[in-house]
Amino acid sequence: MSAAATTIDAAGVRVTRGRRNVAWTGVGALLVVVVLAAFPYLVHSGTTSIMVQGFIVLTLASMWNLLAGYAGLVSVGQQAFVGLGAYGVLIAATHGLSPFAAVPIAAIASGVAALPLWWLVSRLRSGYFAIATWVLAATVMLIIEKFSSIGGGTGMPLTGLSDLGPTLLAADTYWVGLAVTVAALTGTYLLLQGRLGLALTAIRDDETAARSSGVRVGLARLVVFVVAGVGCGAAGAVLAISQLQVQPRAVFSVQWTAEMAFAVIIGGLGTIEGPIVGTVVYMVLQQTLQSYNAWYLIVLGLVAMLVALFARRGLWGLVESRLDVRLFPVGYWLRAPAGGTGAPPIVPDEVG
């Protein structure tokens, strides 16, 4: 990765992608991925199972952040694509295809399904959009339950993995989950680096002004909605493999949207780093407090409330503001020439 080219206007003011070259961030990210890829050889399968859960939540959080943090679309129905991805793997497995090979197919199918769903909600905004997506997710689940060939309302076990031993199955599931997460984060970063990222920032900040500037608002949001459907579908496919069972009430549960939204709000909306930080916090709280039953949910709610009240930009926002660090810059900085008195830097992809 490298920083975008700098442009200079007549007054000597520079517009740069970030304050520093992000090549070292790319190297560091690659090293982290390599270390994570070696985990099945280093830790117990129970640990890798927890990591798979974290990969699923992080992928979902990245997609929800793309929708809400950049496109201004607060969805409460992303579980629809989680369920579609899970059932995509199940259907492929019943036809003799390996569940692992079916993951990209299920992801693409979820993206295709996002097209007609977007047509139904594209004219809605804010709370109306959120409620409509929730209703659509429930409708998709009810339709799926009508097909007895895939288990109806009770679901059915995932086939095609009986030849793998428990250790190999756990390792393969872990690697697929890691690959999906890396693809989701990389795809999000590349998407936001381009012209679409600028369009989304403009739409989020002021949709009317974006339209008057020639931004194709409808097309930009359609692309994001489809990409989020693909990402959530891939996460649902990994979920099906990790649980070896696809049950409609489980894979279409609104809990998935709650978890992805929690991770984004805690970590920081509108940044690539935010969902990563939020997912780590969520997984630590989950593993620490899940044995306390109702207290687990109470603590999660209190943490979310405190962050929303006292750190509106999330935990990563606090780190960024205090240390002036941005690992994955996707906005632009307006900087005056050396010795000049230009305007302070403007970061359009930052939530204020």
XYZ file of N, CA and C in Angstrom, residues 60-78 81 118 129 133 188 200 204 220-229 232 260 269:
117
model
N -18.778 -8.732 10.036
C -20.091 -8.096 10.084
C -19.971 -6.633 10.484
N -19.137 -6.346 11.480
C -18.972 -4.964 11.934
C -18.406 -4.081 10.832
N -17.471 -4.597 10.055
C -16.892 -3.826 8.954
C -17.954 -3.486 7.917
N -18.846 -4.436 7.652
C -19.902 -4.184 6.682
C -20.936 -3.188 7.220
N -21.280 -3.317 8.503
C -22.242 -2.378 9.085
C -21.646 -0.979 9.149
N -20.356 -0.897 9.441
C -19.675 0.392 9.468
C -19.654 1.026 8.083
N -19.483 0.207 7.062
C -19.513 0.715 5.692
C -20.877 1.325 5.375
N -21.927 0.660 5.841
C -23.283 1.156 5.608
C -23.576 2.415 6.416
N -23.422 2.312 7.738
C -23.824 3.405 8.619
C -22.774 4.501 8.708
N -21.503 4.113 8.748
C -20.455 5.093 8.963
C -20.061 5.864 7.723
N -20.305 5.321 6.552
C -19.887 5.980 5.310
C -21.058 6.305 4.386
N -22.023 5.414 4.289
C -23.153 5.658 3.388
C -24.358 6.257 4.101
N -24.291 6.355 5.435
C -25.408 6.922 6.175
C -26.645 6.048 6.193
N -26.470 4.736 6.041
C -27.595 3.797 6.017
C -27.553 2.940 7.283
N -28.401 3.256 8.243
C -28.445 2.503 9.499
C -29.393 1.324 9.326
N -28.822 0.162 9.116
C -29.617 -1.045 8.873
C -29.767 -1.851 10.162
N -30.973 -2.367 10.373
C -31.225 -3.279 11.491
C -31.606 -4.654 10.924
N -31.286 -4.870 9.657
C -31.683 -6.119 9.020
C -30.566 -6.839 8.308
N -29.318 -6.577 8.703
C -28.214 -7.263 8.028
C -28.193 -8.756 8.311
N -28.751 -11.198 5.367
C -27.659 -11.687 4.530
C -26.812 -12.720 5.264
N -32.701 -4.009 -2.096
C -32.401 -2.585 -2.145
C -33.508 -1.822 -2.861
N -35.802 3.493 7.148
C -34.907 2.521 6.509
C -34.555 1.403 7.482
N -35.588 -2.571 6.885
C -34.610 -3.652 6.744
C -34.871 -4.762 7.754
N -12.894 -3.210 1.931
C -13.414 -1.943 2.447
C -12.417 -0.818 2.263
N -19.175 8.669 -0.993
C -19.864 8.251 0.229
C -19.671 9.264 1.346
N -22.723 11.179 3.152
C -22.929 11.100 4.598
C -22.984 12.478 5.236
N -24.223 5.013 -5.649
C -23.215 4.808 -4.603
C -23.779 3.977 -3.458
N -24.984 4.286 -3.036
C -25.586 3.536 -1.935
C -25.939 2.113 -2.360
N -26.342 1.940 -3.602
C -26.611 0.596 -4.107
C -25.350 -0.264 -4.033
N -24.229 0.290 -4.489
C -22.973 -0.457 -4.463
C -22.611 -0.855 -3.038
N -22.736 0.077 -2.105
C -22.404 -0.218 -0.708
C -23.337 -1.273 -0.140
N -24.618 -1.168 -0.450
C -25.592 -2.139 0.057
C -25.277 -3.540 -0.464
N -24.911 -3.637 -1.722
C -24.575 -4.941 -2.304
C -23.277 -5.472 -1.700
N -22.271 -4.615 -1.561
C -21.003 -5.045 -0.965
C -21.219 -5.526 0.465
N -22.028 -4.802 1.227
C -22.330 -5.225 2.595
C -23.074 -6.557 2.601
N -23.936 -6.764 1.619
C -24.619 -8.051 1.517
C -23.657 -9.187 1.238
N -21.607 -9.774 4.578
C -22.420 -10.446 5.600
C -22.758 -11.872 5.178
N -22.846 -6.496 15.639
C -22.031 -5.703 14.716
C -22.162 -4.216 15.020
N -17.296 4.773 14.817
C -18.031 4.784 13.560
C -17.282 5.617 12.528
